[in-house]
Coordinates of C-alpha atoms in Angstrom, one line a residue:
M38 CA -53.4 9.3 17.7
S39 CA -55.9 7.3 15.3
R40 CA -56.9 3.8 15.8
K41 CA -54.2 2.5 13.7
G42 CA -51.4 4.2 15.7
L43 CA -50.8 7.2 13.4
T44 CA -50.1 10.5 14.9
H45 CA -51.8 13.3 12.9
E46 CA -52.7 16.8 13.2
I47 CA -55.8 18.7 11.8
H48 CA -55.5 22.4 10.9
R49 CA -58.6 24.4 10.1
D50 CA -57.0 27.7 8.8
L51 CA -53.8 28.6 6.8
E52 CA -52.2 30.7 9.3
E53 CA -52.0 27.7 12.1
F54 CA -50.4 25.5 9.3
L55 CA -47.8 27.9 8.3
T56 CA -46.8 28.6 11.8
R57 CA -45.8 25.0 12.6
S58 CA -42.6 23.8 11.5
H59 CA -42.1 21.3 9.0
D60 CA -39.6 18.7 8.3
N61 CA -39.3 18.1 4.6
R62 CA -36.9 15.2 5.2
E63 CA -39.2 13.1 7.2
H64 CA -40.1 9.8 5.3
K65 CA -43.2 9.2 7.1
M66 CA -44.7 12.4 6.6
L67 CA -48.1 12.6 4.5
Y68 CA -50.2 15.8 4.0
V69 CA -53.9 15.5 3.3
L70 CA -55.5 18.5 1.7
D71 CA -59.0 19.2 0.7
L72 CA -59.2 21.2 -2.5
D73 CA -62.4 22.4 -1.9
C74 CA -61.0 24.5 0.9
D75 CA -61.0 28.1 0.7
Y76 CA -57.2 28.4 1.6
A77 CA -56.1 25.2 -0.5
L78 CA -54.5 27.4 -3.4
P79 CA -52.5 29.6 -0.8
L80 CA -51.4 26.6 1.0
L81 CA -50.1 24.9 -2.1
R82 CA -48.3 27.9 -3.1
S83 CA -46.7 28.1 0.5
A84 CA -45.8 24.4 0.4
N85 CA -44.1 25.1 -3.1
A86 CA -42.0 28.0 -1.8
T87 CA -40.7 25.9 1.2
G88 CA -39.7 22.8 -0.8
M89 CA -42.3 20.6 0.7
F90 CA -43.3 18.8 -2.7
M91 CA -39.8 17.1 -2.8
A92 CA -39.2 13.6 -1.9
P93 CA -39.9 12.1 0.5
I94 CA -42.8 14.1 1.6
K95 CA -46.0 12.8 0.1
W96 CA -49.3 14.7 -0.6
L97 CA -52.9 13.5 -0.9
L98 CA -55.1 15.9 -2.6
L99 CA -59.0 15.5 -2.1
Q100 CA -61.5 16.9 -4.5
D101 CA -65.2 16.4 -5.0
N102 CA -65.9 19.4 -7.4
A103 CA -63.8 20.2 -10.4
T104 CA -63.5 23.9 -9.3
I105 CA -59.6 23.9 -9.6
D106 CA -57.7 23.3 -12.8
I107 CA -54.9 20.9 -11.7
L108 CA -52.8 21.5 -14.8
E109 CA -52.8 25.3 -14.5
T110 CA -52.3 25.0 -10.7
F111 CA -49.3 23.1 -11.0
K112 CA -47.6 24.2 -14.0
D113 CA -45.1 26.3 -12.3
M114 CA -44.6 24.5 -9.2
A115 CA -41.8 22.1 -8.2
V116 CA -43.6 18.9 -8.6
F117 CA -40.7 17.2 -10.3
P118 CA -40.2 13.3 -11.0
D119 CA -39.3 12.6 -7.3
S120 CA -42.7 14.3 -6.0
E121 CA -45.6 12.3 -4.7
V122 CA -48.7 14.4 -5.4
I123 CA -51.6 12.1 -5.4
L124 CA -55.2 13.3 -6.5
A125 CA -58.1 11.5 -5.4
R126 CA -61.1 13.1 -7.4
R127 CA -64.8 11.9 -7.0
L128 CA -66.5 11.8 -10.3
E129 CA -69.7 13.6 -10.6
G130 CA -72.7 11.1 -10.4
A131 CA -70.6 8.3 -9.3
N132 CA -70.5 8.6 -5.6
H133 CA -68.9 5.1 -5.1
F134 CA -66.1 5.6 -7.7
T135 CA -63.1 7.9 -7.0
E136 CA -60.2 8.3 -9.7
I137 CA -56.7 8.3 -8.5
T138 CA -54.2 10.1 -10.6
S139 CA -50.6 11.8 -9.8
I140 CA -49.3 15.3 -11.0
Y141 CA -45.5 16.0 -11.8
R142 CA -43.4 17.8 -14.2
P143 CA -40.6 16.2 -16.0
S144 CA -38.4 19.1 -15.5
P145 CA -38.6 23.1 -15.0
L146 CA -38.8 23.4 -18.6
R147 CA -41.8 21.1 -19.1
D148 CA -45.5 21.5 -18.4
A149 CA -47.2 19.5 -15.7
I150 CA -48.4 15.9 -16.6
I151 CA -51.3 13.7 -15.1
E152 CA -50.5 10.1 -14.9
N153 CA -53.2 7.5 -14.1
R154 CA -52.6 5.8 -10.8
G155 CA -55.9 3.7 -10.7
N156 CA -59.2 4.2 -8.9
W157 CA -61.3 3.3 -5.6
T158 CA -64.5 1.8 -5.3
S159 CA -66.5 1.3 -2.1
N160 CA -67.0 -2.5 -3.2
G161 CA -63.4 -3.0 -4.5
G162 CA -61.1 -0.8 -2.8
V163 CA -58.2 0.8 -4.5
R164 CA -57.2 -0.6 -7.8
L165 CA -53.7 0.3 -9.1
A166 CA -53.1 0.9 -12.9
N167 CA -49.1 0.6 -12.4
I168 CA -47.4 -0.9 -9.6
H169 CA -44.0 0.3 -10.5
A170 CA -41.9 2.7 -8.5
T171 CA -42.0 6.3 -9.2
S172 CA -38.5 6.5 -10.4
R173 CA -39.4 3.7 -13.1
R174 CA -42.6 5.3 -14.1
R175 CA -41.2 8.9 -14.7
R176 CA -37.6 8.2 -16.2
D177 CA -38.9 9.8 -19.5
L178 CA -38.1 13.4 -19.4
L179 CA -39.1 14.1 -22.5
G180 CA -35.7 15.5 -23.9
T181 CA -35.0 17.8 -20.9
P182 CA -31.6 19.2 -21.3
L183 CA -29.3 18.5 -18.4
K184 CA -25.8 20.0 -17.6
S185 CA -22.6 18.1 -16.2
C186 CA -19.2 18.6 -15.7
L187 CA -16.1 16.6 -16.7
V188 CA -12.8 17.0 -14.6
M189 CA -9.6 17.1 -16.9
T190 CA -6.1 17.3 -15.8
D191 CA -4.9 17.5 -19.2
P192 CA -6.7 19.7 -21.7
D193 CA -6.0 17.2 -24.6
T194 CA -8.4 14.9 -23.1
I195 CA -11.4 16.6 -24.6
N196 CA -10.2 15.2 -27.9
H197 CA -9.7 11.5 -26.6
L198 CA -12.9 10.8 -24.6
T199 CA -14.0 7.8 -26.8
D200 CA -10.9 6.5 -29.0
Y201 CA -9.1 5.0 -25.9
E202 CA -5.9 6.8 -26.7
N203 CA -3.7 7.8 -24.0
K204 CA -5.6 5.5 -21.5
H205 CA -3.2 6.6 -18.8
I206 CA -4.5 10.3 -18.8
D207 CA -7.5 11.2 -17.0
P208 CA -8.9 7.4 -17.0
V209 CA -11.6 8.1 -14.6
T210 CA -13.1 11.0 -16.8
K211 CA -12.8 8.7 -19.9
A212 CA -14.5 5.8 -17.9
N213 CA -17.3 8.0 -16.7
Y214 CA -18.3 9.7 -19.9
P215 CA -19.9 6.8 -21.7
W216 CA -21.8 6.2 -18.2
I217 CA -23.2 9.5 -18.1
L218 CA -24.3 9.2 -22.0
H219 CA -26.1 5.9 -21.1
I220 CA -27.8 7.5 -18.2
V221 CA -28.8 10.5 -20.2
S222 CA -30.1 8.4 -22.9
R223 CA -32.1 6.0 -20.9
M224 CA -33.9 9.2 -19.2
N225 CA -34.7 10.4 -22.6
A226 CA -32.8 13.6 -22.0
T227 CA -29.9 15.7 -23.5
V228 CA -26.6 16.7 -21.9
T229 CA -24.1 19.4 -22.3
F230 CA -20.7 19.2 -20.6
R231 CA -18.6 22.2 -18.7
I232 CA -14.9 21.6 -18.1
S233 CA -12.9 21.9 -14.8
N234 CA -9.4 21.2 -13.8
T235 CA -10.4 20.3 -10.3
W236 CA -12.9 18.1 -8.5
G237 CA -13.4 21.0 -6.2
Y238 CA -12.4 21.5 -2.3
R239 CA -13.7 23.7 0.3
E240 CA -12.1 27.3 0.2
E241 CA -11.3 29.3 3.2
N242 CA -14.6 31.5 3.0
G243 CA -16.7 28.2 3.0
S244 CA -17.3 27.9 -0.6
W245 CA -16.4 25.2 -3.0
S246 CA -14.2 25.2 -6.2
G247 CA -14.4 23.0 -9.1
M248 CA -17.1 20.5 -10.1
M249 CA -18.3 20.6 -6.3
G250 CA -18.8 24.2 -6.3
M251 CA -21.1 24.0 -9.6
L252 CA -23.2 21.3 -8.0
Q253 CA -23.4 23.2 -4.8
R254 CA -24.4 26.4 -6.8
Q255 CA -26.9 24.2 -9.0
E256 CA -24.8 25.2 -12.1
I257 CA -25.1 21.5 -13.3
D258 CA -27.3 18.7 -12.5
I259 CA -24.9 15.7 -12.3
G260 CA -21.0 15.4 -11.9
G261 CA -19.4 13.7 -15.1
T262 CA -16.4 12.5 -13.3
A263 CA -16.3 10.2 -10.1
T264 CA -15.0 11.6 -6.8
F265 CA -13.8 10.4 -3.5
F266 CA -16.3 10.0 -0.6
I267 CA -15.0 12.2 2.1
A268 CA -16.8 13.5 5.1
Q269 CA -16.4 17.3 4.1
R270 CA -18.7 16.7 0.9
I271 CA -21.4 15.1 2.9
G272 CA -24.4 17.5 2.5
V273 CA -22.8 19.2 -0.4
V274 CA -23.5 16.7 -2.8
D275 CA -25.2 13.3 -2.9
Y276 CA -23.5 10.2 -4.0
V277 CA -24.7 7.7 -6.6
Q278 CA -23.4 3.9 -6.1
L279 CA -21.7 3.7 -9.3
Y280 CA -18.2 3.0 -8.5
T281 CA -15.1 3.3 -10.5
R282 CA -12.7 0.7 -9.6
T283 CA -9.6 2.5 -9.1
N284 CA -7.7 4.2 -6.3
S285 CA -4.3 5.6 -5.7
A286 CA -1.8 3.8 -3.6
F287 CA 2.0 3.6 -3.1
I288 CA 3.3 1.1 -5.7
F289 CA 7.0 -0.3 -5.5
R290 CA 8.9 -3.3 -6.5
Q291 CA 9.8 -5.5 -3.4
P292 CA 13.4 -4.6 -2.5
L293 CA 16.1 -7.3 -2.5
L294 CA 16.7 -9.0 0.7
S295 CA 20.1 -7.6 0.9
T296 CA 18.9 -4.0 0.9
V297 CA 17.0 -4.5 4.3
S298 CA 18.8 -7.2 5.9
N299 CA 22.3 -8.6 6.6
I300 CA 22.2 -11.6 4.5
F301 CA 25.3 -13.1 5.8
T302 CA 23.4 -13.8 9.1
L303 CA 20.2 -15.1 7.5
P304 CA 21.3 -18.8 6.1
F305 CA 21.0 -20.3 9.7
Q306 CA 18.6 -19.5 12.4
R307 CA 19.8 -18.0 15.8
S308 CA 19.7 -21.3 17.4
V309 CA 21.8 -23.0 14.6
W310 CA 24.5 -20.2 14.9
I311 CA 24.7 -20.9 18.8
A312 CA 25.1 -24.6 18.2
I313 CA 27.9 -23.8 15.7
G314 CA 29.5 -21.7 18.2
I315 CA 29.4 -24.2 21.0
L316 CA 30.7 -26.9 18.4
L317 CA 33.7 -24.5 17.6
L318 CA 34.6 -23.9 21.2
I319 CA 34.5 -27.6 21.8
V320 CA 36.8 -28.5 18.9
L321 CA 39.1 -25.4 19.8
G322 CA 39.5 -26.9 23.5
L323 CA 40.2 -30.6 22.2
L324 CA 42.6 -29.3 19.6
H325 CA 44.6 -27.4 22.3
F326 CA 44.7 -30.3 24.7
T327 CA 45.6 -32.8 21.9
S328 CA 48.4 -30.6 20.5
K329 CA 49.8 -30.0 23.9
W330 CA 49.8 -33.7 24.5
E331 CA 51.3 -34.4 21.1
Y332 CA 54.4 -32.0 21.7
H333 CA 55.2 -33.0 25.1
R334 CA 54.8 -36.7 24.2
G335 CA 58.2 -38.3 23.7
A336 CA 59.1 -39.7 20.0
S337 CA 62.1 -41.2 18.1
L338 CA 64.8 -38.9 16.6
A339 CA 63.6 -39.5 13.2
R340 CA 60.0 -38.8 14.1
A341 CA 60.8 -35.8 15.9
E342 CA 62.9 -34.4 12.9
Y343 CA 59.9 -35.1 10.6
W344 CA 57.4 -33.5 13.1
Q345 CA 59.7 -30.3 13.4
Q346 CA 59.6 -29.7 9.7
F347 CA 55.8 -28.9 10.0
N348 CA 55.5 -27.6 13.5
P349 CA 58.7 -26.0 14.5
A350 CA 57.1 -24.7 17.7
E351 CA 54.7 -25.8 20.5
Q352 CA 50.9 -24.7 19.3
T353 CA 49.5 -22.0 21.5
L354 CA 46.0 -21.2 21.9
S355 CA 46.1 -18.5 19.3
D356 CA 47.6 -21.0 16.7
N357 CA 44.9 -23.5 17.6
F358 CA 42.1 -20.7 17.0
M359 CA 43.6 -19.9 13.5
V360 CA 43.4 -23.5 12.6
V361 CA 39.7 -23.7 13.5
L362 CA 39.2 -20.4 11.7
G363 CA 41.0 -21.6 8.5
A364 CA 39.0 -24.7 8.6
V365 CA 35.7 -22.9 8.8
A366 CA 36.5 -20.5 6.2
Q367 CA 37.9 -23.3 3.9
Q368 CA 41.2 -21.4 3.7
G369 CA 43.4 -24.2 5.2
Y370 CA 46.1 -24.0 7.8
S371 CA 49.7 -24.8 8.5
Y372 CA 49.5 -27.1 11.3
E373 CA 49.8 -30.9 10.6
P374 CA 48.8 -33.3 13.3
Y375 CA 51.2 -36.1 14.0
R376 CA 49.4 -38.4 16.4
V377 CA 46.1 -40.1 16.2
S378 CA 44.2 -38.1 18.6
P379 CA 45.0 -34.5 17.2
R380 CA 44.0 -36.1 13.7
I381 CA 40.6 -37.3 14.8
V382 CA 39.8 -33.6 16.1
T383 CA 41.2 -32.2 12.9
L384 CA 39.1 -34.6 10.8
M385 CA 36.0 -33.8 12.9
L386 CA 36.5 -30.2 12.3
L387 CA 37.1 -30.5 8.6
I388 CA 34.0 -32.6 8.1
A389 CA 31.7 -30.3 10.1
A390 CA 33.4 -27.3 8.4
L391 CA 32.6 -28.8 4.9
S392 CA 28.9 -29.5 5.7
L393 CA 28.3 -26.2 7.3
Y394 CA 30.2 -24.5 4.5
A395 CA 27.9 -26.3 1.7
S396 CA 24.9 -25.2 3.4
Y397 CA 25.8 -21.7 4.0
T398 CA 26.9 -20.9 0.6
A399 CA 23.8 -22.6 -1.0
N400 CA 21.6 -20.5 1.1
I401 CA 23.5 -17.4 0.3
V402 CA 22.9 -17.8 -3.6
A403 CA 19.1 -18.3 -2.9
L404 CA 19.1 -15.2 -0.4
L405 CA 21.0 -13.0 -3.0
Q406 CA 18.0 -13.6 -5.5
S407 CA 15.2 -13.2 -2.9
T408 CA 13.1 -10.2 -2.2
T409 CA 11.8 -9.2 1.2
D410 CA 8.1 -9.0 2.1
S411 CA 8.7 -6.9 5.1
I412 CA 7.0 -3.7 4.1
K413 CA 3.6 -4.3 4.9
T414 CA 2.5 -1.2 6.7
L415 CA 3.0 2.6 6.3
T416 CA 5.3 2.5 9.2
D417 CA 7.5 -0.1 7.3
L418 CA 7.5 2.0 4.3
F419 CA 8.5 5.0 6.1
H420 CA 11.6 3.1 7.9
S421 CA 12.5 1.4 4.8
P422 CA 15.4 2.2 2.4
L423 CA 13.0 3.1 -0.1
K424 CA 12.6 6.7 -1.5
L425 CA 9.2 8.0 -2.1
G426 CA 7.6 10.1 -4.7
A427 CA 3.9 11.1 -5.7
Q428 CA 2.2 11.7 -9.1
D429 CA 1.6 15.3 -9.5
V430 CA -2.4 15.4 -9.6
V431 CA -4.8 17.8 -8.0
Y432 CA -6.4 15.5 -5.3
S433 CA -3.2 14.0 -4.0
R434 CA -1.7 17.5 -3.3
Y435 CA -5.0 18.2 -1.3
Y436 CA -5.2 14.9 0.5
F437 CA -1.6 14.8 1.5
K438 CA -1.9 18.2 3.3
S439 CA -5.2 17.1 5.2
F440 CA -3.6 14.1 7.0
D441 CA -3.3 14.4 10.8
D442 CA -2.0 11.1 12.0
P443 CA 1.7 11.1 12.8
I444 CA 2.9 8.5 10.3
R445 CA 1.3 9.9 7.2
R446 CA 2.4 13.4 8.3
A447 CA 6.0 12.1 8.6
I448 CA 5.8 10.5 5.4
V449 CA 4.5 13.7 3.6
D450 CA 6.9 16.2 5.3
Q451 CA 10.0 14.1 5.5
K452 CA 9.8 11.9 2.2
I453 CA 7.4 13.7 -0.2
E454 CA 8.0 17.4 0.8
P455 CA 10.9 17.7 2.9
K456 CA 11.9 21.3 4.1
G457 CA 14.9 22.8 2.3
Q458 CA 15.0 20.1 -0.4
N459 CA 13.2 19.5 -3.7
T460 CA 9.8 18.0 -3.5
S461 CA 9.0 14.4 -4.9
W462 CA 6.2 15.4 -7.0
M463 CA 6.7 14.1 -10.3
T464 CA 5.0 12.8 -13.6
I465 CA 3.7 9.5 -13.8
Q466 CA 6.2 8.5 -16.4
E467 CA 9.2 9.6 -14.4
G468 CA 8.0 7.8 -11.3
V469 CA 7.5 4.4 -13.0
H470 CA 10.8 4.7 -14.4
R471 CA 12.4 5.3 -11.0
V472 CA 10.5 2.4 -9.5
K473 CA 12.0 0.2 -12.3
N474 CA 15.6 1.2 -11.7
E475 CA 15.9 2.4 -8.2
L476 CA 14.6 1.6 -4.6
F477 CA 11.6 3.8 -5.1
A478 CA 7.9 3.8 -4.3
L479 CA 5.5 6.0 -6.3
H480 CA 2.1 7.1 -5.1
G481 CA -0.1 7.0 -8.1
E482 CA -3.4 5.9 -9.8
R483 CA -3.3 2.2 -9.9
G484 CA -4.6 1.6 -13.5
T485 CA -2.3 4.4 -14.9
V486 CA 1.0 3.1 -13.2
Y487 CA 0.2 -0.6 -14.3
K488 CA -0.3 0.3 -17.8
I489 CA 3.0 1.8 -18.1
M490 CA 4.6 -1.0 -16.3
Q491 CA 2.9 -3.5 -18.4
E492 CA 4.3 -1.6 -21.7
T493 CA 7.9 -0.8 -20.3
Y494 CA 9.0 -3.4 -18.0
Q495 CA 10.5 -6.9 -18.8
E496 CA 8.7 -10.0 -17.7
E497 CA 11.1 -10.7 -14.7
E498 CA 10.7 -7.0 -13.7
K499 CA 7.0 -7.6 -13.3
C500 CA 7.7 -9.7 -10.3
G501 CA 7.3 -8.5 -6.8
I502 CA 5.2 -5.6 -7.3
T503 CA 3.4 -4.6 -4.3
E504 CA 0.9 -1.7 -3.5
L505 CA 0.3 -0.1 0.0
D506 CA -2.8 2.1 0.3
F507 CA -2.1 5.5 1.7
I508 CA -5.1 7.9 1.2
K509 CA -7.6 5.3 2.8
V510 CA -10.8 6.2 0.7
L511 CA -13.4 4.2 -1.1
F512 CA -13.5 4.0 -4.9
P513 CA -14.6 7.1 -6.3
L514 CA -18.5 7.7 -7.2
L515 CA -20.6 9.6 -9.1
V516 CA -22.1 12.8 -7.5
I517 CA -25.4 14.7 -8.0
Q518 CA -27.0 17.8 -6.7
V519 CA -28.4 17.3 -3.2
R520 CA -31.8 16.2 -3.1
S521 CA -32.0 16.3 -6.9
P522 CA -35.4 15.4 -8.4
Y523 CA -33.5 12.7 -10.7
L524 CA -31.4 11.0 -8.0
E525 CA -33.6 7.8 -7.8
I526 CA -33.8 7.8 -11.6
V527 CA -30.2 8.1 -11.8
K528 CA -29.6 5.5 -9.1
N529 CA -31.8 2.9 -10.9
T530 CA -29.9 3.5 -14.3
A531 CA -26.6 3.1 -12.4
L532 CA -27.7 -0.3 -11.1
L533 CA -28.7 -1.3 -14.7
L534 CA -25.4 -0.2 -16.0
R535 CA -23.8 -2.7 -13.7
E536 CA -26.2 -5.4 -14.3
T537 CA -25.9 -5.3 -18.0
G538 CA -22.0 -5.2 -17.9
L539 CA -21.7 -1.6 -19.5
K540 CA -20.0 -0.5 -16.5
Y541 CA -17.4 -3.1 -16.7
R542 CA -16.8 -2.8 -20.5
E543 CA -15.4 0.8 -20.0
E544 CA -13.2 -0.3 -16.9
Y545 CA -11.7 -3.4 -18.8
R546 CA -10.8 -1.3 -21.7
L547 CA -9.4 1.6 -19.6
Y548 CA -7.8 0.1 -16.6
T549 CA -4.9 -2.2 -16.7
E550 CA -4.6 -5.0 -13.8
K551 CA -1.6 -5.5 -11.8
P552 CA 1.0 -7.2 -14.1
K553 CA 1.4 -10.9 -13.6
C554 CA 4.7 -12.3 -12.8
Q555 CA 5.4 -14.7 -15.6
G556 CA 8.9 -14.7 -16.0
Q557 CA 11.8 -16.2 -13.7
T558 CA 14.1 -13.9 -11.9
S559 CA 16.9 -12.6 -14.1
F560 CA 20.7 -12.9 -13.1
I561 CA 21.4 -10.7 -10.4
S562 CA 24.9 -9.1 -10.2
I563 CA 26.5 -8.6 -6.9
G564 CA 27.3 -5.2 -5.9
F565 CA 28.3 -3.0 -2.9
T566 CA 25.1 -3.5 -1.3
E567 CA 25.2 -7.2 -1.1
C568 CA 28.8 -7.1 0.1
Y569 CA 28.1 -4.2 2.6
F570 CA 28.6 -6.4 5.8
A571 CA 31.8 -8.1 4.2
L572 CA 33.3 -4.8 3.3
V573 CA 32.5 -3.3 6.7
S574 CA 34.1 -6.3 8.5
M575 CA 37.1 -5.8 6.3
G576 CA 37.1 -2.2 7.3
Y577 CA 37.2 -2.9 11.0
G578 CA 39.7 -5.5 10.5
T579 CA 42.0 -3.3 8.7
L580 CA 41.5 -0.6 11.5
L581 CA 42.2 -3.2 14.3
S582 CA 45.4 -4.3 12.5
L583 CA 46.6 -0.6 12.3
V584 CA 45.9 -0.3 16.0
V585 CA 47.6 -3.5 17.0
L586 CA 50.7 -2.2 14.6
T587 CA 50.9 1.1 16.5
L588 CA 51.0 -0.7 19.7
E589 CA 53.6 -3.1 18.5
L590 CA 55.7 -0.1 17.2
L591 CA 55.4 1.6 20.5
W592 CA 56.2 -1.3 22.5
H593 CA 59.4 -2.0 20.0
K594 CA 60.4 1.6 20.9
Q595 CA 60.1 1.2 24.4
W596 CA 62.2 -2.0 24.3
E597 CA 65.0 -0.4 22.5
L598 CA 65.1 2.4 25.2
M599 CA 65.5 -0.3 27.9
S600 CA 68.1 -2.2 25.9
F601 CA 70.2 1.4 25.6
A602 CA 69.6 1.8 29.3
S603 CA 71.3 -1.7 30.0
I604 CA 74.1 -1.4 27.3
T605 CA 76.7 -2.2 29.9
V606 CA 75.7 -5.9 30.2
A607 CA 75.3 -6.2 26.4
P608 CA 78.5 -8.2 25.9
L609 CA 77.4 -10.7 28.7
C610 CA 73.9 -11.0 27.2
D611 CA 75.5 -11.7 23.8
R612 CA 77.7 -14.5 25.0
T613 CA 74.8 -16.0 27.0
A614 CA 72.6 -15.8 23.5
E615 CA 75.5 -17.5 21.6
S616 CA 76.2 -20.3 24.3
D617 CA 72.3 -20.8 24.4
T618 CA 72.2 -21.1 20.7
A619 CA 74.9 -23.5 20.4
A620 CA 73.7 -25.6 23.2
W621 CA 70.2 -25.9 21.6
E622 CA 71.8 -26.7 18.2
H623 CA 73.9 -29.5 19.8
S624 CA 71.2 -30.9 22.1
G625 CA 68.2 -30.5 19.9
S626 CA 64.6 -31.0 21.2
L627 CA 65.3 -32.8 24.7
E628 CA 62.0 -34.0 24.8
F629 CA 62.2 -35.9 21.7
L630 CA 65.6 -37.3 22.4
E631 CA 64.7 -38.7 25.6
E632 CA 63.4 -42.1 24.2
E633 CA 66.7 -42.3 21.9
T634 CA 69.0 -41.7 24.7
F635 CA 67.4 -44.4 26.8
L636 CA 67.7 -46.8 23.8
N637 CA 71.4 -46.1 23.2
N638 CA 72.4 -46.4 27.1
A639 CA 70.5 -49.7 27.1
G640 CA 72.4 -51.0 24.0
E641 CA 75.9 -50.0 25.3
N642 CA 75.0 -51.9 28.6
M643 CA 74.1 -55.2 26.7
E644 CA 77.3 -54.9 24.7
Q645 CA 79.3 -54.8 27.9
Q646 CA 77.6 -57.7 29.7
Q647 CA 78.2 -59.7 26.7

């Protein structure tokens, strides 16, 4: 431990240095080597063979006598632009002046270059000639040829990389291609491209396919198509923070409210429905009480005959129930109240029914044209009436098979790839068409889906478009070889692309944003979906009526059998029935004749007294 708190080791021979383990990823590691030492050159060759000149390790080489040719020594070593090999050489005849330089090679195809870093004097200390970072000082690669790879799912994409034709086909590759050209141009290098039909995934034997495999085997220097950041690729490639603002998601139009809910119960809240039920029960009770009172209350003969024209029999509870039901449903009823009290009850019922009916129908019309926002999570999507499909691309098939959580696994197994049925993989055009005309959700690349929607949908059809993330990954990023010597140069150039707007220029030209809803909702025709509850109610009502009819027929049949068993007393029953009929026709309704008979008897008594 030094006085400055630095941990250090001093090795006087090569064997002792080589037997020690070295971490070539340690950021705070600095090696100081005296080039005048006898083992200096063997130690440099050993360090080169073990990759110890790669960043972030730093070297400080001390030299008093020019006994070693630096350019010749490092011409075949891996001291590339990320290396930090500093040479401090004391000039002859100047004991108090030390020249500071650094050595690097732009690429394996170029010779070593010595750059001036400054000097040191005993009076002035260190004086730097250039304070810029290494990645900025060494961005000129002197025409170094680099290799890259473009991922294309459609072979025709190679013919439309820059003309913005068929923007919905391989948009990530078309956006990243100009970025790679800008990066290579700023590095003063050249680039050649290889073509792959897949981003690359881990095989069963541990190797990688596609573009990832090329980077792992160092067949290319930088990936030309952005890829998703996933855990399996960490350590296989390094990521550059140059995002392509796109991802895949389930995209669908919000379904009509009638497809997920019973709109016949939605106009009123639950508390309102309860209040309406209590009101109707109160009205039913009052109507039943007043109709009973009206029937048994005496009246003149003329009034009784008028009343009997509309109400030939006494109102029962079921009759009053039909009166209330007819008023609420605005269908009318046959009952006509005669006295004031039942008329007040009926008027109150009609006014309440009219107000409720007006509010109910107004809300129904609005609800028929309303969409639902109930689909907010993957669980909601799974249990919704929407059918699901997915754009048939390589990465979607891979990620869909890698999910472990239950809900995503259920969506894939039951909605996308159901056993024993046709799978729901399809082209992007077919999926967007089904989203337009069906209750359908398509998993596809956002920009591609929105471009087709923008071109093929009517203005009112662009309303209610919703997206739901399914893969749950970051925006795709550019990738490069692990510990590439050009990593920092590429990262700095990527930041420059963002700052100057060149990155966003390509994205705005290639990617379509979510269509804006600028039109009003068009006329919605009523179908079986909207009338489902009403049709079900009619069906159950018809079934109930058939059951009641069957019971009535059985009862009638039983009554006929009982009548046949008592056939011997039939004449007596007939005479009794005839006499009862005659007596009713002669007497009429006794309740309504009581007042008339009393008045007639009173009149006769007054005449006799006179």
